[in-house]
């Protein structure tokens, strides 16, 4: 998913920010958000969780998941 995440981050930088978190370096953050599967994507708006989805997917589906969460 790294190439997809990087492409989406680049292509949609005007609309939203995409960031990655190294799970080995941030175990407290995983626990805080209850992450149990990798990859897990958490969508935030104004500091609040507005959506979450899990699993590898094509780029179009990834973008749609983000946009749906931000509606």
PDB file of C-alpha atoms in Angstrom:
ATOM      1  CA  UNK A   1       0.000   0.000   0.000  1.00  0.00           C
ATOM      2  CA  UNK A   2       2.955   2.362   0.390  1.00  0.00           C
ATOM      3  CA  UNK A   3       2.984   3.329  -3.305  1.00  0.00           C
ATOM      4  CA  UNK A   4      -0.777   3.931  -3.206  1.00  0.00           C
ATOM      5  CA  UNK A   5      -0.579   5.991  -0.019  1.00  0.00           C
ATOM      6  CA  UNK A   6       2.300   8.041  -1.435  1.00  0.00           C
ATOM      7  CA  UNK A   7       0.457   8.631  -4.722  1.00  0.00           C
ATOM      8  CA  UNK A   8      -2.734   9.713  -2.944  1.00  0.00           C
ATOM      9  CA  UNK A   9      -0.764  12.004  -0.627  1.00  0.00           C
ATOM     10  CA  UNK A  10       0.837  13.678  -3.616  1.00  0.00           C
ATOM     11  CA  UNK A  11      -2.242  13.875  -5.842  1.00  0.00           C
ATOM     12  CA  UNK A  12      -4.640  15.121  -3.148  1.00  0.00           C
ATOM     13  CA  UNK A  13      -2.425  17.382  -1.044  1.00  0.00           C
ATOM     14  CA  UNK A  14      -4.780  20.330  -1.637  1.00  0.00           C
ATOM     15  CA  UNK A  15      -7.739  18.400  -0.182  1.00  0.00           C
ATOM     16  CA  UNK A  16      -6.311  16.447   2.745  1.00  0.00           C
ATOM     17  CA  UNK A  17      -3.085  15.335   4.416  1.00  0.00           C
ATOM     18  CA  UNK A  18      -2.001  11.700   4.314  1.00  0.00           C
ATOM     19  CA  UNK A  19       0.534  10.607   6.937  1.00  0.00           C
ATOM     20  CA  UNK A  20       2.071   7.264   7.842  1.00  0.00           C
ATOM     21  CA  UNK A  21       2.968   6.034  11.293  1.00  0.00           C
ATOM     22  CA  UNK A  22       5.627   3.422  12.012  1.00  0.00           C
ATOM     23  CA  UNK A  23       3.907   0.888  14.256  1.00  0.00           C
ATOM     24  CA  UNK A  24       7.176  -0.330  15.770  1.00  0.00           C
ATOM     25  CA  UNK A  25       8.070   3.187  16.917  1.00  0.00           C
ATOM     26  CA  UNK A  26       4.565   4.115  18.136  1.00  0.00           C
ATOM     27  CA  UNK A  27       2.932   1.271  20.089  1.00  0.00           C
ATOM     28  CA  UNK A  28       1.104   3.706  22.413  1.00  0.00           C
ATOM     29  CA  UNK A  29      -0.657   5.294  19.462  1.00  0.00           C
ATOM     30  CA  UNK A  30      -1.787   1.875  18.237  1.00  0.00           C
ATOM     31  CA  UNK A  31      -3.274   1.111  21.632  1.00  0.00           C
ATOM     32  CA  UNK A  32      -4.873   4.552  21.894  1.00  0.00           C
ATOM     33  CA  UNK A  33      -6.835   4.008  18.671  1.00  0.00           C
ATOM     34  CA  UNK A  34      -7.423   0.278  19.141  1.00  0.00           C
ATOM     35  CA  UNK A  35      -5.540  -0.747  16.009  1.00  0.00           C
ATOM     36  CA  UNK A  36      -5.594  -4.526  15.641  1.00  0.00           C
ATOM     37  CA  UNK A  37      -4.957  -5.018  11.927  1.00  0.00           C
ATOM     38  CA  UNK A  38      -2.367  -3.634   9.566  1.00  0.00           C
ATOM     39  CA  UNK A  39      -2.893  -1.648   7.460  1.00  0.00           C
ATOM     40  CA  UNK A  40      -5.441   0.430   9.352  1.00  0.00           C
ATOM     41  CA  UNK A  41      -6.339   3.899   8.139  1.00  0.00           C
ATOM     42  CA  UNK A  42      -7.838   6.449  10.496  1.00  0.00           C
ATOM     43  CA  UNK A  43      -9.380   9.614   9.082  1.00  0.00           C
ATOM     44  CA  UNK A  44      -9.330  12.739  11.235  1.00  0.00           C
ATOM     45  CA  UNK A  45     -11.140  16.032  10.809  1.00  0.00           C
ATOM     46  CA  UNK A  46     -10.390  18.882  13.187  1.00  0.00           C
ATOM     47  CA  UNK A  47      -8.541  16.446  15.453  1.00  0.00           C
ATOM     48  CA  UNK A  48     -11.478  14.043  15.770  1.00  0.00           C
ATOM     49  CA  UNK A  49     -11.705  10.546  14.290  1.00  0.00           C
ATOM     50  CA  UNK A  50     -14.357  10.614  11.554  1.00  0.00           C
ATOM     51  CA  UNK A  51     -13.624   7.310   9.879  1.00  0.00           C
ATOM     52  CA  UNK A  52     -11.553   4.162   9.940  1.00  0.00           C
ATOM     53  CA  UNK A  53     -10.949   1.397   7.443  1.00  0.00           C
ATOM     54  CA  UNK A  54      -8.682  -1.615   7.186  1.00  0.00           C
ATOM     55  CA  UNK A  55      -6.926  -3.505   4.434  1.00  0.00           C
ATOM     56  CA  UNK A  56      -5.177  -3.093   1.141  1.00  0.00           C
ATOM     57  CA  UNK A  57      -7.237  -1.694  -1.720  1.00  0.00           C
ATOM     58  CA  UNK A  58      -6.888  -0.043  -5.110  1.00  0.00           C
ATOM     59  CA  UNK A  59      -6.105   3.675  -5.163  1.00  0.00           C
ATOM     60  CA  UNK A  60      -9.607   4.730  -6.248  1.00  0.00           C
ATOM     61  CA  UNK A  61     -11.193   2.802  -3.374  1.00  0.00           C
ATOM     62  CA  UNK A  62      -8.673   4.243  -0.908  1.00  0.00           C
ATOM     63  CA  UNK A  63      -9.493   7.807  -1.989  1.00  0.00           C
ATOM     64  CA  UNK A  64     -13.232   7.098  -1.867  1.00  0.00           C
ATOM     65  CA  UNK A  65     -12.956   5.756   1.685  1.00  0.00           C
ATOM     66  CA  UNK A  66     -11.217   8.972   2.749  1.00  0.00           C
ATOM     67  CA  UNK A  67     -13.713  11.219   0.965  1.00  0.00           C
ATOM     68  CA  UNK A  68     -16.676   9.322   2.405  1.00  0.00           C
ATOM     69  CA  UNK A  69     -15.277   9.739   5.921  1.00  0.00           C
ATOM     70  CA  UNK A  70     -14.768  13.464   5.412  1.00  0.00           C
ATOM     71  CA  UNK A  71     -18.356  14.123   4.247  1.00  0.00           C
TER      72      UNK A  71
END
